[in-house]
Amino acid sequence: MNWNGKTVGYALTGSHCTLEEVMPQIKRFVDAGARVIPIVSNTILTTDTRFGKSADWQQQLKDITGNEIISTIVDAEPLGPSKLLDVLVIAPCTGNTTSKLANALTESPVLMAAKAQMRNLRPLVLAISTNDGLGLNAMNIAKLLITKNIYFVPYGQDAPSAKPNSLVAKMDLIMEACEAALEGKQLQPMIIERFQY
């Protein structure tokens, strides 16, 4: 697919353990010619973890994309009227974000961007990373699976023995999932074997 002239919204939420895995995927879009607009949740904006400091992740996002980060609801709201984004991907998309999105809650820049994208009937691609995907959050994922214009990066259990309810997307398929979504298709197979025995 030709990404030249396309604008990708790339939103990150607080699955800090997957941030290192998703950063190269952002660069793939940039290298392919897309304009990438970074959007972060409040957690990414404010939380330092054993996986890295918030300021470092933010700087990396700016360096890769060459754009300022959307980090407030006020700054995310114009994405709707402007129809800026051809596709919006939330990667990683936590269980918390999944739950709020499925229940129409808009309390973060990422969720406001998602609401704006859905308002415009444009594709929203989710790369889930949640410890309760096969637990309480299963019903929220199910709601989103049947929602128009929402697509998923293929996902599977990442640690079925230690964390049997945990689901994580195969992050290196983000671009391919977005390409399929722009054609109105779900990348298949959607449910994959992610854990290697």
JSON list of C-alpha atoms in Angstrom, two decimals:
[
{"chain": "A", "resi": 1, "resn": "MET", "atom": "CA", "xyz": [0.00, 0.00, 0.00]},
{"chain": "A", "resi": 2, "resn": "ASN", "atom": "CA", "xyz": [1.15, 3.54, -0.74]},
{"chain": "A", "resi": 3, "resn": "TRP", "atom": "CA", "xyz": [1.25, 5.47, 2.56]},
{"chain": "A", "resi": 4, "resn": "ASN", "atom": "CA", "xyz": [2.35, 8.74, 0.97]},
{"chain": "A", "resi": 5, "resn": "GLY", "atom": "CA", "xyz": [-0.27, 11.39, 1.70]},
{"chain": "A", "resi": 6, "resn": "LYS", "atom": "CA", "xyz": [-1.89, 9.31, 4.45]},
{"chain": "A", "resi": 7, "resn": "THR", "atom": "CA", "xyz": [-2.18, 10.56, 8.02]},
{"chain": "A", "resi": 8, "resn": "VAL", "atom": "CA", "xyz": [-2.02, 7.98, 10.77]},
{"chain": "A", "resi": 9, "resn": "GLY", "atom": "CA", "xyz": [-3.06, 8.72, 14.32]},
{"chain": "A", "resi": 10, "resn": "TYR", "atom": "CA", "xyz": [-0.94, 6.57, 16.61]},
{"chain": "A", "resi": 11, "resn": "ALA", "atom": "CA", "xyz": [-2.23, 6.42, 20.17]},
{"chain": "A", "resi": 12, "resn": "LEU", "atom": "CA", "xyz": [-0.46, 4.75, 23.07]},
{"chain": "A", "resi": 13, "resn": "THR", "atom": "CA", "xyz": [-1.96, 3.69, 26.39]},
{"chain": "A", "resi": 14, "resn": "GLY", "atom": "CA", "xyz": [-0.43, 2.34, 29.57]},
{"chain": "A", "resi": 15, "resn": "SER", "atom": "CA", "xyz": [0.72, -1.17, 28.76]},
{"chain": "A", "resi": 16, "resn": "HIS", "atom": "CA", "xyz": [4.27, -0.02, 29.47]},
{"chain": "A", "resi": 17, "resn": "CYS", "atom": "CA", "xyz": [5.78, -3.46, 28.91]},
{"chain": "A", "resi": 18, "resn": "THR", "atom": "CA", "xyz": [4.88, -3.28, 25.21]},
{"chain": "A", "resi": 19, "resn": "LEU", "atom": "CA", "xyz": [6.11, 0.24, 24.44]},
{"chain": "A", "resi": 20, "resn": "GLU", "atom": "CA", "xyz": [9.51, -0.96, 23.25]},
{"chain": "A", "resi": 21, "resn": "GLU", "atom": "CA", "xyz": [7.73, -3.36, 20.90]},
{"chain": "A", "resi": 22, "resn": "VAL", "atom": "CA", "xyz": [5.44, -0.72, 19.36]},
{"chain": "A", "resi": 23, "resn": "MET", "atom": "CA", "xyz": [7.98, 2.06, 18.75]},
{"chain": "A", "resi": 24, "resn": "PRO", "atom": "CA", "xyz": [9.48, 0.34, 15.67]},
{"chain": "A", "resi": 25, "resn": "GLN", "atom": "CA", "xyz": [5.96, -0.02, 14.27]},
{"chain": "A", "resi": 26, "resn": "ILE", "atom": "CA", "xyz": [5.50, 3.75, 14.41]},
{"chain": "A", "resi": 27, "resn": "LYS", "atom": "CA", "xyz": [8.74, 4.14, 12.46]},
{"chain": "A", "resi": 28, "resn": "ARG", "atom": "CA", "xyz": [7.45, 1.72, 9.83]},
{"chain": "A", "resi": 29, "resn": "PHE", "atom": "CA", "xyz": [4.63, 4.16, 9.01]},
{"chain": "A", "resi": 30, "resn": "VAL", "atom": "CA", "xyz": [7.02, 7.11, 8.87]},
{"chain": "A", "resi": 31, "resn": "ASP", "atom": "CA", "xyz": [9.48, 5.19, 6.67]},
{"chain": "A", "resi": 32, "resn": "ALA", "atom": "CA", "xyz": [6.60, 4.26, 4.35]},
{"chain": "A", "resi": 33, "resn": "GLY", "atom": "CA", "xyz": [5.79, 7.94, 3.83]},
{"chain": "A", "resi": 34, "resn": "ALA", "atom": "CA", "xyz": [2.87, 8.46, 6.22]},
{"chain": "A", "resi": 35, "resn": "ARG", "atom": "CA", "xyz": [2.43, 11.46, 8.44]},
{"chain": "A", "resi": 36, "resn": "VAL", "atom": "CA", "xyz": [2.08, 10.15, 11.99]},
{"chain": "A", "resi": 37, "resn": "ILE", "atom": "CA", "xyz": [0.31, 12.11, 14.73]},
{"chain": "A", "resi": 38, "resn": "PRO", "atom": "CA", "xyz": [1.21, 10.74, 18.19]},
{"chain": "A", "resi": 39, "resn": "ILE", "atom": "CA", "xyz": [-1.45, 10.68, 20.90]},
{"chain": "A", "resi": 40, "resn": "VAL", "atom": "CA", "xyz": [-0.89, 9.51, 24.47]},
{"chain": "A", "resi": 41, "resn": "SER", "atom": "CA", "xyz": [-3.02, 8.60, 27.44]},
{"chain": "A", "resi": 42, "resn": "ASN", "atom": "CA", "xyz": [-2.61, 10.31, 30.78]},
{"chain": "A", "resi": 43, "resn": "THR", "atom": "CA", "xyz": [-0.71, 7.26, 32.05]},
{"chain": "A", "resi": 44, "resn": "ILE", "atom": "CA", "xyz": [1.90, 7.45, 29.29]},
{"chain": "A", "resi": 45, "resn": "LEU", "atom": "CA", "xyz": [2.17, 11.19, 29.88]},
{"chain": "A", "resi": 46, "resn": "THR", "atom": "CA", "xyz": [2.84, 11.00, 33.61]},
{"chain": "A", "resi": 47, "resn": "THR", "atom": "CA", "xyz": [4.11, 7.58, 34.69]},
{"chain": "A", "resi": 48, "resn": "ASP", "atom": "CA", "xyz": [7.68, 6.36, 35.00]},
{"chain": "A", "resi": 49, "resn": "THR", "atom": "CA", "xyz": [8.00, 2.57, 35.25]},
{"chain": "A", "resi": 50, "resn": "ARG", "atom": "CA", "xyz": [10.70, -0.10, 35.24]},
{"chain": "A", "resi": 51, "resn": "PHE", "atom": "CA", "xyz": [10.19, -0.14, 31.45]},
{"chain": "A", "resi": 52, "resn": "GLY", "atom": "CA", "xyz": [11.27, 3.48, 31.06]},
{"chain": "A", "resi": 53, "resn": "LYS", "atom": "CA", "xyz": [10.65, 7.09, 31.95]},
{"chain": "A", "resi": 54, "resn": "SER", "atom": "CA", "xyz": [7.67, 8.97, 30.59]},
{"chain": "A", "resi": 55, "resn": "ALA", "atom": "CA", "xyz": [9.83, 11.84, 29.33]},
{"chain": "A", "resi": 56, "resn": "ASP", "atom": "CA", "xyz": [12.04, 9.41, 27.39]},
{"chain": "A", "resi": 57, "resn": "TRP", "atom": "CA", "xyz": [9.08, 7.71, 25.69]},
{"chain": "A", "resi": 58, "resn": "GLN", "atom": "CA", "xyz": [7.63, 11.10, 24.79]},
{"chain": "A", "resi": 59, "resn": "GLN", "atom": "CA", "xyz": [10.92, 12.27, 23.32]},
{"chain": "A", "resi": 60, "resn": "GLN", "atom": "CA", "xyz": [11.20, 9.08, 21.30]},
{"chain": "A", "resi": 61, "resn": "LEU", "atom": "CA", "xyz": [7.70, 9.64, 19.91]},
{"chain": "A", "resi": 62, "resn": "LYS", "atom": "CA", "xyz": [8.58, 13.19, 18.88]},
{"chain": "A", "resi": 63, "resn": "ASP", "atom": "CA", "xyz": [11.87, 12.09, 17.33]},
{"chain": "A", "resi": 64, "resn": "ILE", "atom": "CA", "xyz": [10.27, 9.30, 15.29]},
{"chain": "A", "resi": 65, "resn": "THR", "atom": "CA", "xyz": [7.23, 11.22, 14.07]},
{"chain": "A", "resi": 66, "resn": "GLY", "atom": "CA", "xyz": [8.57, 14.77, 13.89]},
{"chain": "A", "resi": 67, "resn": "ASN", "atom": "CA", "xyz": [5.28, 15.94, 15.40]},
{"chain": "A", "resi": 68, "resn": "GLU", "atom": "CA", "xyz": [4.13, 17.25, 18.75]},
{"chain": "A", "resi": 69, "resn": "ILE", "atom": "CA", "xyz": [2.19, 14.84, 20.94]},
{"chain": "A", "resi": 70, "resn": "ILE", "atom": "CA", "xyz": [-1.53, 15.24, 21.47]},
{"chain": "A", "resi": 71, "resn": "SER", "atom": "CA", "xyz": [-1.83, 14.85, 25.22]},
{"chain": "A", "resi": 72, "resn": "THR", "atom": "CA", "xyz": [-5.07, 16.56, 26.23]},
{"chain": "A", "resi": 73, "resn": "ILE", "atom": "CA", "xyz": [-8.73, 16.02, 25.49]},
{"chain": "A", "resi": 74, "resn": "VAL", "atom": "CA", "xyz": [-8.94, 19.61, 24.25]},
{"chain": "A", "resi": 75, "resn": "ASP", "atom": "CA", "xyz": [-6.17, 19.01, 21.71]},
{"chain": "A", "resi": 76, "resn": "ALA", "atom": "CA", "xyz": [-7.70, 15.70, 20.56]},
{"chain": "A", "resi": 77, "resn": "GLU", "atom": "CA", "xyz": [-11.21, 17.05, 20.02]},
{"chain": "A", "resi": 78, "resn": "PRO", "atom": "CA", "xyz": [-10.45, 18.87, 16.72]},
{"chain": "A", "resi": 79, "resn": "LEU", "atom": "CA", "xyz": [-9.49, 15.54, 15.11]},
{"chain": "A", "resi": 80, "resn": "GLY", "atom": "CA", "xyz": [-13.23, 15.03, 14.53]},
{"chain": "A", "resi": 81, "resn": "PRO", "atom": "CA", "xyz": [-14.18, 18.23, 12.71]},
{"chain": "A", "resi": 82, "resn": "SER", "atom": "CA", "xyz": [-10.87, 18.38, 10.82]},
{"chain": "A", "resi": 83, "resn": "LYS", "atom": "CA", "xyz": [-11.17, 14.77, 9.60]},
{"chain": "A", "resi": 84, "resn": "LEU", "atom": "CA", "xyz": [-7.38, 14.72, 9.81]},
{"chain": "A", "resi": 85, "resn": "LEU", "atom": "CA", "xyz": [-6.79, 11.01, 10.34]},
{"chain": "A", "resi": 86, "resn": "ASP", "atom": "CA", "xyz": [-7.14, 8.40, 7.62]},
{"chain": "A", "resi": 87, "resn": "VAL", "atom": "CA", "xyz": [-6.71, 5.67, 10.23]},
{"chain": "A", "resi": 88, "resn": "LEU", "atom": "CA", "xyz": [-6.27, 5.70, 14.00]},
{"chain": "A", "resi": 89, "resn": "VAL", "atom": "CA", "xyz": [-4.45, 2.89, 15.76]},
{"chain": "A", "resi": 90, "resn": "ILE", "atom": "CA", "xyz": [-4.36, 2.42, 19.53]},
{"chain": "A", "resi": 91, "resn": "ALA", "atom": "CA", "xyz": [-1.29, 0.34, 20.29]},
{"chain": "A", "resi": 92, "resn": "PRO", "atom": "CA", "xyz": [-0.96, -0.79, 22.95]},
{"chain": "A", "resi": 93, "resn": "CYS", "atom": "CA", "xyz": [-4.65, -0.72, 23.83]},
{"chain": "A", "resi": 94, "resn": "THR", "atom": "CA", "xyz": [-5.05, -1.64, 27.49]},
{"chain": "A", "resi": 95, "resn": "GLY", "atom": "CA", "xyz": [-7.99, -3.40, 29.07]},
{"chain": "A", "resi": 96, "resn": "ASN", "atom": "CA", "xyz": [-8.85, -0.13, 30.77]},
{"chain": "A", "resi": 97, "resn": "THR", "atom": "CA", "xyz": [-9.03, 1.68, 27.42]},
{"chain": "A", "resi": 98, "resn": "THR", "atom": "CA", "xyz": [-10.92, -1.22, 25.82]},
{"chain": "A", "resi": 99, "resn": "SER", "atom": "CA", "xyz": [-13.48, -1.14, 28.62]},
{"chain": "A", "resi": 100, "resn": "LYS", "atom": "CA", "xyz": [-14.03, 2.61, 28.41]},
{"chain": "A", "resi": 101, "resn": "LEU", "atom": "CA", "xyz": [-14.23, 2.60, 24.62]},
{"chain": "A", "resi": 102, "resn": "ALA", "atom": "CA", "xyz": [-16.79, -0.22, 24.66]},
{"chain": "A", "resi": 103, "resn": "ASN", "atom": "CA", "xyz": [-18.89, 1.73, 27.14]},
{"chain": "A", "resi": 104, "resn": "ALA", "atom": "CA", "xyz": [-18.67, 5.12, 25.40]},
{"chain": "A", "resi": 105, "resn": "LEU", "atom": "CA", "xyz": [-16.51, 6.84, 28.04]},
{"chain": "A", "resi": 106, "resn": "THR", "atom": "CA", "xyz": [-14.35, 9.73, 26.87]},
{"chain": "A", "resi": 107, "resn": "GLU", "atom": "CA", "xyz": [-11.96, 10.72, 29.64]},
{"chain": "A", "resi": 108, "resn": "SER", "atom": "CA", "xyz": [-8.57, 10.75, 27.94]},
{"chain": "A", "resi": 109, "resn": "PRO", "atom": "CA", "xyz": [-6.95, 12.16, 24.80]},
{"chain": "A", "resi": 110, "resn": "VAL", "atom": "CA", "xyz": [-6.83, 8.65, 23.31]},
{"chain": "A", "resi": 111, "resn": "LEU", "atom": "CA", "xyz": [-10.53, 8.04, 23.86]},
{"chain": "A", "resi": 112, "resn": "MET", "atom": "CA", "xyz": [-11.42, 11.47, 22.50]},
{"chain": "A", "resi": 113, "resn": "ALA", "atom": "CA", "xyz": [-9.38, 10.71, 19.39]},
{"chain": "A", "resi": 114, "resn": "ALA", "atom": "CA", "xyz": [-11.20, 7.37, 19.06]},
{"chain": "A", "resi": 115, "resn": "LYS", "atom": "CA", "xyz": [-14.57, 9.10, 19.42]},
{"chain": "A", "resi": 116, "resn": "ALA", "atom": "CA", "xyz": [-13.55, 11.62, 16.76]},
{"chain": "A", "resi": 117, "resn": "GLN", "atom": "CA", "xyz": [-12.49, 8.85, 14.39]},
{"chain": "A", "resi": 118, "resn": "MET", "atom": "CA", "xyz": [-15.73, 6.94, 14.90]},
{"chain": "A", "resi": 119, "resn": "ARG", "atom": "CA", "xyz": [-17.71, 10.13, 14.33]},
{"chain": "A", "resi": 120, "resn": "ASN", "atom": "CA", "xyz": [-16.09, 10.35, 10.91]},
{"chain": "A", "resi": 121, "resn": "LEU", "atom": "CA", "xyz": [-16.83, 6.68, 10.09]},
{"chain": "A", "resi": 122, "resn": "ARG", "atom": "CA", "xyz": [-13.13, 6.07, 9.57]},
{"chain": "A", "resi": 123, "resn": "PRO", "atom": "CA", "xyz": [-11.15, 3.01, 10.68]},
{"chain": "A", "resi": 124, "resn": "LEU", "atom": "CA", "xyz": [-10.05, 2.55, 14.26]},
{"chain": "A", "resi": 125, "resn": "VAL", "atom": "CA", "xyz": [-7.53, -0.26, 14.79]},
{"chain": "A", "resi": 126, "resn": "LEU", "atom": "CA", "xyz": [-6.94, -1.75, 18.23]},
{"chain": "A", "resi": 127, "resn": "ALA", "atom": "CA", "xyz": [-3.81, -3.65, 19.30]},
{"chain": "A", "resi": 128, "resn": "ILE", "atom": "CA", "xyz": [-4.95, -5.04, 22.62]},
{"chain": "A", "resi": 129, "resn": "SER", "atom": "CA", "xyz": [-2.65, -5.75, 25.53]},
{"chain": "A", "resi": 130, "resn": "THR", "atom": "CA", "xyz": [-4.60, -6.76, 28.60]},
{"chain": "A", "resi": 131, "resn": "ASN", "atom": "CA", "xyz": [-4.29, -9.24, 31.46]},
{"chain": "A", "resi": 132, "resn": "ASP", "atom": "CA", "xyz": [-8.06, -9.77, 31.53]},
{"chain": "A", "resi": 133, "resn": "GLY", "atom": "CA", "xyz": [-8.94, -10.19, 27.85]},
{"chain": "A", "resi": 134, "resn": "LEU", "atom": "CA", "xyz": [-10.45, -13.60, 28.58]},
{"chain": "A", "resi": 135, "resn": "GLY", "atom": "CA", "xyz": [-11.79, -12.42, 31.93]},
{"chain": "A", "resi": 136, "resn": "LEU", "atom": "CA", "xyz": [-14.04, -9.46, 32.70]},
{"chain": "A", "resi": 137, "resn": "ASN", "atom": "CA", "xyz": [-12.84, -7.60, 29.62]},
{"chain": "A", "resi": 138, "resn": "ALA", "atom": "CA", "xyz": [-13.95, -10.36, 27.26]},
{"chain": "A", "resi": 139, "resn": "MET", "atom": "CA", "xyz": [-17.41, -8.80, 27.03]},
{"chain": "A", "resi": 140, "resn": "ASN", "atom": "CA", "xyz": [-15.92, -5.42, 26.11]},
{"chain": "A", "resi": 141, "resn": "ILE", "atom": "CA", "xyz": [-13.75, -6.92, 23.39]},
{"chain": "A", "resi": 142, "resn": "ALA", "atom": "CA", "xyz": [-16.84, -8.73, 22.08]},
{"chain": "A", "resi": 143, "resn": "LYS", "atom": "CA", "xyz": [-18.76, -5.44, 21.91]},
{"chain": "A", "resi": 144, "resn": "LEU", "atom": "CA", "xyz": [-15.96, -3.84, 19.94]},
{"chain": "A", "resi": 145, "resn": "LEU", "atom": "CA", "xyz": [-15.62, -6.83, 17.59]},
{"chain": "A", "resi": 146, "resn": "ILE", "atom": "CA", "xyz": [-19.10, -6.17, 16.23]},
{"chain": "A", "resi": 147, "resn": "THR", "atom": "CA", "xyz": [-18.79, -2.37, 16.12]},
{"chain": "A", "resi": 148, "resn": "LYS", "atom": "CA", "xyz": [-18.65, -0.82, 12.68]},
{"chain": "A", "resi": 149, "resn": "ASN", "atom": "CA", "xyz": [-15.27, 0.62, 11.63]},
{"chain": "A", "resi": 150, "resn": "ILE", "atom": "CA", "xyz": [-13.36, -1.00, 14.51]},
{"chain": "A", "resi": 151, "resn": "TYR", "atom": "CA", "xyz": [-10.70, -3.54, 13.58]},
{"chain": "A", "resi": 152, "resn": "PHE", "atom": "CA", "xyz": [-8.18, -5.56, 15.57]},
{"chain": "A", "resi": 153, "resn": "VAL", "atom": "CA", "xyz": [-4.52, -6.33, 15.16]},
{"chain": "A", "resi": 154, "resn": "PRO", "atom": "CA", "xyz": [-4.38, -10.16, 15.36]},
{"chain": "A", "resi": 155, "resn": "TYR", "atom": "CA", "xyz": [-3.98, -11.26, 18.96]},
{"chain": "A", "resi": 156, "resn": "GLY", "atom": "CA", "xyz": [-3.58, -14.32, 21.14]},
{"chain": "A", "resi": 157, "resn": "GLN", "atom": "CA", "xyz": [-2.69, -15.54, 24.59]},
{"chain": "A", "resi": 158, "resn": "ASP", "atom": "CA", "xyz": [0.81, -14.45, 25.49]},
{"chain": "A", "resi": 159, "resn": "ALA", "atom": "CA", "xyz": [1.29, -16.54, 28.65]},
{"chain": "A", "resi": 160, "resn": "PRO", "atom": "CA", "xyz": [-1.53, -19.10, 28.96]},
{"chain": "A", "resi": 161, "resn": "SER", "atom": "CA", "xyz": [0.05, -21.04, 31.81]},
{"chain": "A", "resi": 162, "resn": "ALA", "atom": "CA", "xyz": [1.00, -18.08, 34.00]},
{"chain": "A", "resi": 163, "resn": "LYS", "atom": "CA", "xyz": [-1.74, -15.64, 32.91]},
{"chain": "A", "resi": 164, "resn": "PRO", "atom": "CA", "xyz": [-4.60, -17.60, 31.28]},
{"chain": "A", "resi": 165, "resn": "ASN", "atom": "CA", "xyz": [-6.80, -14.51, 30.77]},
{"chain": "A", "resi": 166, "resn": "SER", "atom": "CA", "xyz": [-4.09, -12.38, 29.15]},
{"chain": "A", "resi": 167, "resn": "LEU", "atom": "CA", "xyz": [-4.30, -11.35, 25.48]},
{"chain": "A", "resi": 168, "resn": "VAL", "atom": "CA", "xyz": [-1.72, -9.39, 23.50]},
{"chain": "A", "resi": 169, "resn": "ALA", "atom": "CA", "xyz": [-1.72, -8.33, 19.86]},
{"chain": "A", "resi": 170, "resn": "LYS", "atom": "CA", "xyz": [1.10, -9.28, 17.50]},
{"chain": "A", "resi": 171, "resn": "MET", "atom": "CA", "xyz": [2.47, -5.77, 17.28]},
{"chain": "A", "resi": 172, "resn": "ASP", "atom": "CA", "xyz": [4.50, -6.37, 14.12]},
{"chain": "A", "resi": 173, "resn": "LEU", "atom": "CA", "xyz": [1.19, -6.75, 12.25]},
{"chain": "A", "resi": 174, "resn": "ILE", "atom": "CA", "xyz": [-0.03, -3.24, 13.09]},
{"chain": "A", "resi": 175, "resn": "MET", "atom": "CA", "xyz": [0.69, -1.78, 9.65]},
{"chain": "A", "resi": 176, "resn": "GLU", "atom": "CA", "xyz": [-0.86, -4.75, 7.88]},
{"chain": "A", "resi": 177, "resn": "ALA", "atom": "CA", "xyz": [-3.97, -4.49, 10.07]},
{"chain": "A", "resi": 178, "resn": "CYS", "atom": "CA", "xyz": [-4.25, -0.79, 9.22]},
{"chain": "A", "resi": 179, "resn": "GLU", "atom": "CA", "xyz": [-3.89, -1.49, 5.51]},
{"chain": "A", "resi": 180, "resn": "ALA", "atom": "CA", "xyz": [-6.71, -4.05, 5.70]},
{"chain": "A", "resi": 181, "resn": "ALA", "atom": "CA", "xyz": [-8.85, -1.64, 7.76]},
{"chain": "A", "resi": 182, "resn": "LEU", "atom": "CA", "xyz": [-8.47, 1.09, 5.13]},
{"chain": "A", "resi": 183, "resn": "GLU", "atom": "CA", "xyz": [-10.00, -1.41, 2.71]},
{"chain": "A", "resi": 184, "resn": "GLY", "atom": "CA", "xyz": [-12.83, -2.13, 5.15]},
{"chain": "A", "resi": 185, "resn": "LYS", "atom": "CA", "xyz": [-11.45, -5.56, 6.06]},
{"chain": "A", "resi": 186, "resn": "GLN", "atom": "CA", "xyz": [-10.34, -7.31, 9.22]},
{"chain": "A", "resi": 187, "resn": "LEU", "atom": "CA", "xyz": [-6.86, -8.78, 8.88]},
{"chain": "A", "resi": 188, "resn": "GLN", "atom": "CA", "xyz": [-7.12, -12.55, 9.16]},
{"chain": "A", "resi": 189, "resn": "PRO", "atom": "CA", "xyz": [-6.63, -14.73, 11.02]},
{"chain": "A", "resi": 190, "resn": "MET", "atom": "CA", "xyz": [-7.62, -12.43, 13.86]},
{"chain": "A", "resi": 191, "resn": "ILE", "atom": "CA", "xyz": [-7.07, -14.91, 16.67]},
{"chain": "A", "resi": 192, "resn": "ILE", "atom": "CA", "xyz": [-3.58, -16.34, 16.48]},
{"chain": "A", "resi": 193, "resn": "GLU", "atom": "CA", "xyz": [-1.22, -18.49, 18.49]},
{"chain": "A", "resi": 194, "resn": "ARG", "atom": "CA", "xyz": [1.06, -15.89, 19.99]},
{"chain": "A", "resi": 195, "resn": "PHE", "atom": "CA", "xyz": [2.62, -18.03, 22.69]},
{"chain": "A", "resi": 196, "resn": "GLN", "atom": "CA", "xyz": [5.29, -20.48, 21.59]},
{"chain": "A", "resi": 197, "resn": "TYR", "atom": "CA", "xyz": [5.24, -23.71, 23.60]}
]
